[in-house]
């Protein structure tokens, strides 16, 4: 009876770890989808700015307009260049945040795999107190990493939505 319970507990743990891995993979795919969407939106905005700048420069070169119009066009071109610089900065910041998030995801996956291997090695209810302490520490570390992961994703969303 006791051996059956241990086997069932180990089976339950293995199923739950597979669920966790599947959930983590879904989170990673969703993060990648959001990342592509974020970069697409930023690139679309940058493209629109470049097109507007080209149109203004073309008008400026074609017309023999007043000094006032020339100054207005120059001001708008300088504003567009500043916006382009802001977009480039945002793009770099977004890439850095995504790299940090990917590193956190890798740490979570490694920690979960280590926990999974440890459970397979020592069973679900080991008698050794040190193993229980290690499991508690690993679980705490996993929870902390998941909190960091959520914060990093929130920072990415904030970066993308801020003008």
C-alpha atoms as a printed R data frame, in Angstrom:
    type eleno elety resid chain resno      x      y       z
1   ATOM     1    CA   UNK     A     1  0.000  0.000   0.000
2   ATOM     2    CA   UNK     A     2  2.783  2.420   0.991
3   ATOM     3    CA   UNK     A     3  4.710  1.699  -2.201
4   ATOM     4    CA   UNK     A     4  1.550  2.295  -4.251
5   ATOM     5    CA   UNK     A     5  1.054  5.686  -2.598
6   ATOM     6    CA   UNK     A     6  4.659  6.648  -3.286
7   ATOM     7    CA   UNK     A     7  4.288  5.598  -6.904
8   ATOM     8    CA   UNK     A     8  1.041  7.561  -7.256
9   ATOM     9    CA   UNK     A     9  2.604 10.605  -5.615
10  ATOM    10    CA   UNK     A    10  5.581 10.425  -7.959
11  ATOM    11    CA   UNK     A    11  3.257 10.007 -10.927
12  ATOM    12    CA   UNK     A    12  1.218 13.009  -9.764
13  ATOM    13    CA   UNK     A    13  4.368 15.087  -9.415
14  ATOM    14    CA   UNK     A    14  5.577 14.099 -12.863
15  ATOM    15    CA   UNK     A    15  2.212 15.037 -14.363
16  ATOM    16    CA   UNK     A    16  2.196 18.367 -12.552
17  ATOM    17    CA   UNK     A    17  5.743 19.123 -13.704
18  ATOM    18    CA   UNK     A    18  4.720 18.323 -17.289
19  ATOM    19    CA   UNK     A    19  1.793 20.698 -16.861
20  ATOM    20    CA   UNK     A    20  4.182 23.349 -15.566
21  ATOM    21    CA   UNK     A    21  6.520 22.857 -18.530
22  ATOM    22    CA   UNK     A    22  3.582 23.115 -20.931
23  ATOM    23    CA   UNK     A    23  2.365 26.248 -19.172
24  ATOM    24    CA   UNK     A    24  5.865 27.746 -19.279
25  ATOM    25    CA   UNK     A    25  6.124 26.936 -22.996
26  ATOM    26    CA   UNK     A    26  2.758 28.642 -23.574
27  ATOM    27    CA   UNK     A    27  3.989 31.686 -21.655
28  ATOM    28    CA   UNK     A    28  7.161 31.768 -23.752
29  ATOM    29    CA   UNK     A    29  5.190 31.510 -27.009
30  ATOM    30    CA   UNK     A    30  2.815 34.252 -25.859
31  ATOM    31    CA   UNK     A    31  5.779 36.423 -24.888
32  ATOM    32    CA   UNK     A    32  7.368 35.891 -28.296
33  ATOM    33    CA   UNK     A    33  4.090 36.748 -30.032
34  ATOM    34    CA   UNK     A    34  3.744 39.917 -27.970
35  ATOM    35    CA   UNK     A    35  7.369 40.772 -28.669
36  ATOM    36    CA   UNK     A    36  6.859 40.474 -32.423
37  ATOM    37    CA   UNK     A    37  3.711 42.598 -32.172
38  ATOM    38    CA   UNK     A    38  5.497 45.237 -30.084
39  ATOM    39    CA   UNK     A    39  8.383 45.474 -32.535
40  ATOM    40    CA   UNK     A    40  5.954 45.605 -35.465
41  ATOM    41    CA   UNK     A    41  4.083 48.546 -33.910
42  ATOM    42    CA   UNK     A    42  7.308 50.402 -33.190
43  ATOM    43    CA   UNK     A    43  8.592 49.705 -36.709
44  ATOM    44    CA   UNK     A    44  5.293 50.883 -38.225
45  ATOM    45    CA   UNK     A    45  5.542 54.156 -36.327
46  ATOM    46    CA   UNK     A    46  9.164 54.623 -37.404
47  ATOM    47    CA   UNK     A    47  8.217 53.919 -41.018
48  ATOM    48    CA   UNK     A    48  5.405 56.483 -40.882
49  ATOM    49    CA   UNK     A    49  7.825 59.068 -39.514
50  ATOM    50    CA   UNK     A    50 10.351 58.378 -42.278
51  ATOM    51    CA   UNK     A    51  7.648 58.662 -44.954
52  ATOM    52    CA   UNK     A    52  6.407 61.959 -43.549
53  ATOM    53    CA   UNK     A    53  9.960 63.292 -43.406
54  ATOM    54    CA   UNK     A    54 10.575 62.297 -47.041
55  ATOM    55    CA   UNK     A    55  7.327 63.974 -48.124
56  ATOM    56    CA   UNK     A    56  8.227 67.199 -46.329
57  ATOM    57    CA   UNK     A    57 11.739 67.215 -47.777
58  ATOM    58    CA   UNK     A    58 10.296 66.645 -51.256
59  ATOM    59    CA   UNK     A    59  7.822 69.539 -50.845
60  ATOM    60    CA   UNK     A    60 10.594 71.719 -49.539
61  ATOM    61    CA   UNK     A    61 12.807 70.991 -52.546
62  ATOM    62    CA   UNK     A    62 10.004 71.465 -55.101
63  ATOM    63    CA   UNK     A    63  8.549 74.741 -53.897
64  ATOM    64    CA   UNK     A    64  9.983 78.165 -53.896
65  ATOM    65    CA   UNK     A    65  7.996 79.049 -50.832
66  ATOM    66    CA   UNK     A    66  8.382 81.693 -48.211
67  ATOM    67    CA   UNK     A    67 11.003 81.707 -45.517
68  ATOM    68    CA   UNK     A    68  8.219 81.088 -42.995
69  ATOM    69    CA   UNK     A    69  7.163 77.880 -44.766
70  ATOM    70    CA   UNK     A    70 10.773 76.753 -45.088
71  ATOM    71    CA   UNK     A    71 11.268 77.307 -41.350
72  ATOM    72    CA   UNK     A    72  8.069 75.401 -40.517
73  ATOM    73    CA   UNK     A    73  9.226 72.476 -42.643
74  ATOM    74    CA   UNK     A    74 12.659 72.528 -41.038
75  ATOM    75    CA   UNK     A    75 11.039 72.541 -37.595
76  ATOM    76    CA   UNK     A    76  8.822 69.603 -38.509
77  ATOM    77    CA   UNK     A    77 11.769 67.662 -39.939
78  ATOM    78    CA   UNK     A    78 13.735 68.263 -36.760
79  ATOM    79    CA   UNK     A    79 10.731 67.122 -34.697
80  ATOM    80    CA   UNK     A    80 10.443 63.964 -36.816
81  ATOM    81    CA   UNK     A    81 14.143 63.231 -36.350
82  ATOM    82    CA   UNK     A    82 13.719 63.589 -32.578
83  ATOM    83    CA   UNK     A    83 10.736 61.222 -32.627
84  ATOM    84    CA   UNK     A    84 12.786 58.750 -34.691
85  ATOM    85    CA   UNK     A    85 15.576 58.927 -32.122
86  ATOM    86    CA   UNK     A    86 13.026 58.311 -29.338
87  ATOM    87    CA   UNK     A    87 11.691 55.283 -31.215
88  ATOM    88    CA   UNK     A    88 15.200 53.909 -31.703
89  ATOM    89    CA   UNK     A    89 15.879 54.354 -27.987
90  ATOM    90    CA   UNK     A    90 12.609 52.627 -27.135
91  ATOM    91    CA   UNK     A    91 13.471 49.771 -29.482
92  ATOM    92    CA   UNK     A    92 16.868 49.285 -27.808
93  ATOM    93    CA   UNK     A    93 15.297 49.405 -24.343
94  ATOM    94    CA   UNK     A    94 12.671 46.893 -25.421
95  ATOM    95    CA   UNK     A    95 15.335 44.528 -26.767
96  ATOM    96    CA   UNK     A    96 17.280 44.767 -23.489
97  ATOM    97    CA   UNK     A    97 14.135 44.053 -21.471
98  ATOM    98    CA   UNK     A    98 13.277 41.091 -23.676
99  ATOM    99    CA   UNK     A    99 16.792 39.688 -23.280
100 ATOM   100    CA   UNK     A   100 16.460 40.012 -19.523
101 ATOM   101    CA   UNK     A   101 13.067 38.286 -19.618
102 ATOM   102    CA   UNK     A   102 14.478 35.473 -21.758
103 ATOM   103    CA   UNK     A   103 17.315 34.985 -19.258
104 ATOM   104    CA   UNK     A   104 14.760 34.776 -16.440
105 ATOM   105    CA   UNK     A   105 12.715 32.265 -18.430
106 ATOM   106    CA   UNK     A   106 15.841 30.159 -18.931
107 ATOM   107    CA   UNK     A   107 16.575 30.257 -15.196
108 ATOM   108    CA   UNK     A   108 13.000 29.196 -14.419
109 ATOM   109    CA   UNK     A   109 13.174 26.315 -16.891
110 ATOM   110    CA   UNK     A   110 16.531 25.142 -15.516
111 ATOM   111    CA   UNK     A   111 15.336 25.364 -11.910
112 ATOM   112    CA   UNK     A   112 12.160 23.466 -12.740
113 ATOM   113    CA   UNK     A   113 14.137 20.780 -14.581
114 ATOM   114    CA   UNK     A   114 16.509 20.482 -11.611
115 ATOM   115    CA   UNK     A   115 13.544 20.123  -9.257
116 ATOM   116    CA   UNK     A   116 11.990 17.535 -11.530
117 ATOM   117    CA   UNK     A   117 15.220 15.510 -11.618
118 ATOM   118    CA   UNK     A   118 15.564 15.785  -7.843
119 ATOM   119    CA   UNK     A   119 12.012 14.525  -7.287
120 ATOM   120    CA   UNK     A   120 12.627 11.596  -9.611
121 ATOM   121    CA   UNK     A   121 15.826 10.791  -7.725
122 ATOM   122    CA   UNK     A   122 14.568 11.141  -4.143
123 ATOM   123    CA   UNK     A   123 10.837 10.506  -4.454
124 ATOM   124    CA   UNK     A   124  8.001 12.697  -3.251
125 ATOM   125    CA   UNK     A   125  8.451 12.454   0.506
126 ATOM   126    CA   UNK     A   126 12.090 11.961   1.434
127 ATOM   127    CA   UNK     A   127 13.075 11.298   5.017
128 ATOM   128    CA   UNK     A   128 16.198 13.466   4.760
129 ATOM   129    CA   UNK     A   129 15.611 16.924   6.270
130 ATOM   130    CA   UNK     A   130 18.304 18.507   4.054
131 ATOM   131    CA   UNK     A   131 16.457 17.432   0.914
132 ATOM   132    CA   UNK     A   132 13.238 18.976   2.249
133 ATOM   133    CA   UNK     A   133 15.068 22.229   3.003
134 ATOM   134    CA   UNK     A   134 16.605 22.243  -0.480
135 ATOM   135    CA   UNK     A   135 13.157 21.741  -1.988
136 ATOM   136    CA   UNK     A   136 11.728 24.602   0.048
137 ATOM   137    CA   UNK     A   137 14.581 26.881  -1.034
138 ATOM   138    CA   UNK     A   138 14.177 25.830  -4.679
139 ATOM   139    CA   UNK     A   139 10.429 26.462  -4.512
140 ATOM   140    CA   UNK     A   140 11.032 29.889  -2.975
141 ATOM   141    CA   UNK     A   141 13.600 30.705  -5.679
142 ATOM   142    CA   UNK     A   142 11.154 29.596  -8.356
143 ATOM   143    CA   UNK     A   143  8.428 31.827  -6.915
144 ATOM   144    CA   UNK     A   144 10.830 34.790  -6.791
145 ATOM   145    CA   UNK     A   145 11.878 34.224 -10.400
146 ATOM   146    CA   UNK     A   146  8.247 34.046 -11.481
147 ATOM   147    CA   UNK     A   147  7.572 37.372  -9.727
148 ATOM   148    CA   UNK     A   148 10.581 38.881 -11.518
149 ATOM   149    CA   UNK     A   149  9.272 37.427 -14.777
150 ATOM   150    CA   UNK     A   150  5.867 39.078 -14.294
151 ATOM   151    CA   UNK     A   151  7.509 42.412 -13.413
152 ATOM   152    CA   UNK     A   152  9.738 42.249 -16.484
153 ATOM   153    CA   UNK     A   153  6.731 41.555 -18.713
154 ATOM   154    CA   UNK     A   154  4.899 44.504 -17.138
155 ATOM   155    CA   UNK     A   155  7.947 46.714 -17.799
156 ATOM   156    CA   UNK     A   156  7.983 45.611 -21.434
157 ATOM   157    CA   UNK     A   157  4.282 46.388 -21.797
158 ATOM   158    CA   UNK     A   158  4.840 49.783 -20.182
159 ATOM   159    CA   UNK     A   159  7.750 50.551 -22.528
160 ATOM   160    CA   UNK     A   160  5.670 49.718 -25.578
161 ATOM   161    CA   UNK     A   161  2.570 51.656 -24.561
162 ATOM   162    CA   UNK     A   162  4.389 54.803 -23.419
163 ATOM   163    CA   UNK     A   163  4.543 57.356 -26.201
